[in-house]
Short mmCIF file of C-alpha atoms and ligand atoms in Angstrom, two decimals:
data_model
loop_
_atom_site.label_atom_id
_atom_site.label_comp_id
_atom_site.label_asym_id
_atom_site.label_seq_id
_atom_site.Cartn_x
_atom_site.Cartn_y
_atom_site.Cartn_z
CA UNK A 64 196.89 54.16 121.31
CA UNK A 65 197.21 52.27 118.01
CA UNK A 66 197.03 53.78 115.06
CA UNK A 67 193.97 56.00 115.37
CA UNK A 68 191.89 54.09 117.68
CA UNK A 69 192.38 55.32 121.52
CA UNK A 70 193.36 52.20 123.14
CA UNK A 71 190.80 52.01 126.17
CA UNK A 72 190.91 51.14 129.38
CA UNK A 73 188.20 50.09 132.65
CA UNK A 74 189.56 50.45 135.16
CA UNK A 75 187.81 48.71 138.83
CA UNK A 76 187.88 50.04 142.32
CA UNK A 77 186.84 49.52 145.91
CA UNK A 78 188.08 52.82 147.57
CA UNK A 79 190.15 55.65 147.10
CA UNK A 80 191.01 55.40 143.34
CA UNK A 81 194.75 56.63 143.83
CA UNK A 82 195.95 54.96 141.17
CA UNK A 83 192.97 55.33 139.44
CA UNK A 84 193.64 59.41 139.91
CA UNK A 85 197.82 58.83 138.40
CA UNK A 86 195.97 57.73 135.42
CA UNK A 87 193.55 60.21 134.82
CA UNK A 88 196.93 62.61 135.09
CA UNK A 89 198.94 60.76 133.94
CA UNK A 90 196.47 60.63 130.72
CA UNK A 91 196.03 64.36 130.96
CA UNK A 92 200.03 65.21 130.84
CA UNK A 93 199.72 63.14 127.43
CA UNK A 94 202.41 60.05 129.37
CA UNK A 95 199.30 57.19 128.68
CA UNK A 96 198.16 57.70 125.67
CA UNK A 97 195.14 55.83 126.60
CA UNK A 98 191.12 56.03 127.36
CA UNK A 99 189.71 55.45 130.26
CA UNK A 100 186.06 54.50 128.95
CA UNK A 101 184.14 53.71 132.25
CA UNK A 102 184.97 52.98 136.21
CA UNK A 103 183.29 50.12 138.01
CA UNK A 104 183.31 49.80 142.30
CA UNK A 105 181.76 47.51 143.94
CA UNK A 106 181.41 49.49 146.24
CA UNK A 107 179.14 52.99 146.23
CA UNK A 108 180.87 55.12 148.69
CA UNK A 109 184.14 54.42 146.80
CA UNK A 110 185.81 57.94 146.72
CA UNK A 111 187.25 56.86 143.59
CA UNK A 112 184.23 57.29 141.33
CA UNK A 113 184.18 61.38 142.71
CA UNK A 114 187.39 61.08 141.00
CA UNK A 115 186.21 60.04 137.75
CA UNK A 116 183.27 61.96 138.19
CA UNK A 117 185.32 64.76 138.11
CA UNK A 118 186.81 63.87 135.30
CA UNK A 119 183.79 62.62 132.95
CA UNK A 120 184.31 59.45 132.47
CA UNK A 121 180.89 56.85 133.28
CA UNK A 122 181.21 55.12 136.03
CA UNK A 123 179.12 52.11 137.05
CA UNK A 124 178.17 50.68 140.61
CA UNK A 125 178.14 46.85 140.77
CA UNK A 126 177.78 45.99 144.72
CA UNK A 127 178.68 42.30 146.10
CA UNK A 128 176.07 42.73 148.58
CA UNK A 129 173.31 42.57 146.01
CA UNK A 130 174.55 39.25 144.62
CA UNK A 131 174.28 35.54 146.33
CA UNK A 132 176.55 34.09 144.60
CA UNK A 133 179.90 34.42 143.51
CA UNK A 134 179.56 33.65 139.85
CA UNK A 135 176.50 35.73 139.27
CA UNK A 136 178.29 38.42 140.59
CA UNK A 137 181.35 37.60 138.59
CA UNK A 138 178.58 37.20 135.45
CA UNK A 139 177.27 41.33 136.48
CA UNK A 140 180.86 42.29 136.46
CA UNK A 141 181.54 40.71 133.34
CA UNK A 142 178.63 41.71 130.67
CA UNK A 143 179.34 45.40 132.40
CA UNK A 144 182.81 45.48 131.71
CA UNK A 145 182.15 44.00 128.08
CA UNK A 146 179.69 46.70 127.35
CA UNK A 147 182.25 49.54 127.57
CA UNK A 148 184.47 47.29 124.95
CA UNK A 149 187.84 47.79 126.56
CA UNK A 150 191.47 46.97 125.27
CA UNK A 151 192.59 46.29 128.88
CA UNK A 152 190.37 45.72 132.11
CA UNK A 153 192.51 47.23 135.51
CA UNK A 154 192.73 46.56 138.48
CA UNK A 155 192.99 49.79 140.43
CA UNK A 156 192.72 48.65 144.18
CA UNK A 157 189.86 46.41 143.71
CA UNK A 158 188.82 44.62 146.84
CA UNK A 159 187.39 41.40 145.59
CA UNK A 160 188.64 37.71 144.42
CA UNK A 161 187.83 37.10 141.05
CA UNK A 162 186.78 33.77 139.81
CA UNK A 163 188.36 31.96 137.10
CA UNK A 164 185.59 32.19 134.52
CA UNK A 165 185.84 36.10 134.89
CA UNK A 166 189.60 35.50 134.66
CA UNK A 167 189.57 33.17 132.00
CA UNK A 168 187.20 35.73 129.63
CA UNK A 169 189.56 38.45 130.04
CA UNK A 170 192.65 36.53 130.89
CA UNK A 171 195.91 38.53 128.83
CA UNK A 172 193.56 41.34 129.14
CA UNK A 173 193.58 41.96 133.48
CA UNK A 174 196.58 43.70 134.95
CA UNK A 175 196.31 44.22 138.92
CA UNK A 176 198.65 46.48 141.03
CA UNK A 177 199.98 44.88 144.31
CA UNK A 178 202.00 46.59 147.19
CA UNK A 179 204.55 43.78 147.78
CA UNK A 180 207.79 42.70 145.57
CA UNK A 181 205.55 39.57 144.76
CA UNK A 182 205.76 37.12 144.36
CA UNK A 183 206.43 38.13 148.44
CA UNK A 184 203.51 38.79 150.30
CA UNK A 185 200.47 38.51 148.46
CA UNK A 186 197.12 38.86 149.41
CA UNK A 187 196.48 41.03 152.12
CA UNK A 188 198.12 43.22 154.89
CA UNK A 189 201.59 42.87 153.00
CA UNK A 190 203.33 46.17 154.86
CA UNK A 191 202.65 44.73 158.19
CA UNK A 192 204.18 41.64 157.08
CA UNK A 193 206.73 42.53 155.25
CA UNK A 194 207.72 44.45 158.73
CA UNK A 195 207.14 41.22 160.94
CA UNK A 196 209.47 39.07 158.21
CA UNK A 197 211.80 42.02 158.77
CA UNK A 198 212.42 42.73 154.91
CA UNK A 199 214.79 45.70 154.21
CA UNK A 200 212.76 46.92 151.48
CA UNK A 201 209.74 46.13 149.76
CA UNK A 202 207.90 47.81 146.61
CA UNK A 203 205.16 47.30 144.60
CA UNK A 204 204.22 44.86 141.46
CA UNK A 205 201.85 45.55 138.34
CA UNK A 206 201.40 41.83 136.72
CA UNK A 207 198.49 39.77 134.32
CA UNK A 208 195.74 38.18 136.23
CA UNK A 209 195.44 34.15 136.94
CA UNK A 210 193.63 32.50 138.95
CA UNK A 211 196.40 32.49 141.13
CA UNK A 212 195.57 34.76 143.75
CA UNK A 213 198.77 37.64 142.92
CA UNK A 214 200.64 34.86 140.60
CA UNK A 215 200.43 35.97 137.09
CA UNK A 216 202.88 37.17 135.32
CA UNK A 217 204.74 40.55 136.22
CA UNK A 218 204.99 43.06 134.37
CA UNK A 219 207.00 45.48 136.46
CA UNK A 220 208.22 45.95 140.21
CA UNK A 221 209.62 48.46 141.77
CA UNK A 222 211.68 48.67 145.36
CA UNK A 223 211.43 51.29 148.16
CA UNK A 224 213.47 50.82 151.14
CA UNK A 225 212.11 50.33 154.95
CA UNK A 226 213.57 51.84 157.88
CA UNK A 227 213.67 51.08 161.36
CA UNK A 228 211.62 53.82 162.52
CA UNK A 229 208.88 52.59 159.82
CA UNK A 230 205.23 51.42 160.42
CA UNK A 231 202.46 49.71 158.52
CA UNK A 232 200.87 53.50 157.28
CA UNK A 233 204.53 54.96 156.49
CA UNK A 234 205.37 52.48 153.69
CA UNK A 235 202.20 52.11 152.60
CA UNK A 236 202.33 56.23 151.91
CA UNK A 237 205.62 55.18 149.81
CA UNK A 238 204.54 52.54 148.55
CA UNK A 239 201.88 54.84 146.92
CA UNK A 240 203.87 57.21 145.35
CA UNK A 241 206.00 53.91 143.28
CA UNK A 242 202.67 52.37 142.72
CA UNK A 243 201.51 55.95 140.45
CA UNK A 244 204.51 55.42 138.96
CA UNK A 245 204.99 52.19 137.43
CA UNK A 246 201.33 51.77 136.94
CA UNK A 247 200.70 54.28 134.08
CA UNK A 248 204.14 53.01 132.82
CA UNK A 249 202.93 49.16 132.44
CA UNK A 250 199.94 50.47 131.04
CA UNK A 251 201.58 52.68 128.23
CA UNK A 252 203.87 49.49 127.64
CA UNK A 253 200.44 47.65 126.86
CA UNK A 254 198.85 50.35 125.03
CA UNK A 255 201.98 50.26 122.83
CA UNK A 256 202.18 46.74 122.19
CA UNK A 257 205.25 46.30 123.19
CA UNK A 258 204.20 44.06 126.60
CA UNK A 259 202.02 40.94 126.04
CA UNK A 260 201.05 37.86 127.93
CA UNK A 261 201.74 34.62 125.80
CA UNK A 262 201.03 31.49 128.23
CA UNK A 263 202.92 31.52 131.63
CA UNK A 264 204.96 34.60 130.35
CA UNK A 265 205.21 38.45 130.38
CA UNK A 266 206.63 39.07 127.12
CA UNK A 267 208.65 42.79 126.67
CA UNK A 268 209.63 43.56 123.37
CA UNK A 269 208.86 39.78 122.46
CA UNK A 270 211.44 38.41 125.27
CA UNK A 271 210.34 36.72 128.33
CA UNK A 272 210.34 39.24 131.30
CA UNK A 273 211.97 37.43 134.58
CA UNK A 274 209.25 36.42 137.40
CA UNK A 275 209.70 40.31 138.61
CA UNK A 276 209.12 41.76 135.60
CA UNK A 277 211.13 44.60 134.59
CA UNK A 278 212.56 47.15 137.29
CA UNK A 279 211.51 50.41 137.48
CA UNK A 280 214.14 52.63 139.61
CA UNK A 281 212.50 55.61 141.30
CA UNK A 282 213.54 58.41 143.93
CA UNK A 283 211.42 57.63 146.74
CA UNK A 284 212.30 56.84 149.87
CA UNK A 285 210.36 60.35 151.97
C1 GRF B 126 196.79 50.09 146.41
O1 GRF B 126 197.93 49.92 147.52
C2 GRF B 126 196.95 48.62 145.72
O2 GRF B 126 197.82 48.24 145.76
C3 GRF B 126 196.41 48.11 145.98
O3 GRF B 126 194.71 49.01 146.67
C4 GRF B 126 195.54 49.87 147.17
C5 GRF B 126 194.70 50.59 146.49
O4 GRF B 126 194.98 52.01 146.32
N1 GRF B 126 196.08 46.67 144.87
P1 GRF B 126 193.92 53.26 145.52
O5 GRF B 126 192.68 53.05 145.35
O6 GRF B 126 194.22 53.03 144.15
O7 GRF B 126 194.39 54.65 147.12
#
């Protein structure tokens, strides 16, 4: 919240929306001073839409299957996002790659949460890939979005251990718990104007962050 104006965010989802729920809860508890102006999904079946409706948040569905061209889809998405006049656009499990025109339109105001310790394991199936690589830890990263897939400057990162008995599902559960902590934290920093993107860097209180962003320690291991 800057002055009296609420910090407005639009959240893009494709699925369960547990991160969306974490943001709704963080706002309700006062931990996050922001207003969710709208939730947009590319899938009408996304469970996150129900979560939004339960909290009286306006929703829109823009189904990519109804567009024969990626640019047309991105344009419609951008127009819908802009109709909510957001200060920040938040990708929370939005499973579509956005084209460079969309990214350029919102650059510096567009963030994503990714379930790995970037730059390790960009893209999909991150937990299985962490296991296959023999990693002893993994985690989640909140980062600014640029046209390089999962490659924009990191804002915050937190890690969890990988145990011998783990499979991708057990790791996913553990990682989601820390996602639900670092996502509201990062957005609050943005709302307070403490974090910004300048050129290729994320700045915290005016100072460039390291490539992995700020490290946050959580006590989630089980
Ligand atoms: C999360 O693991 C997030 O990091 C990734 O997609 C998943 C979304 O989960 N980008 P949910 O829909 O928020 O539960």
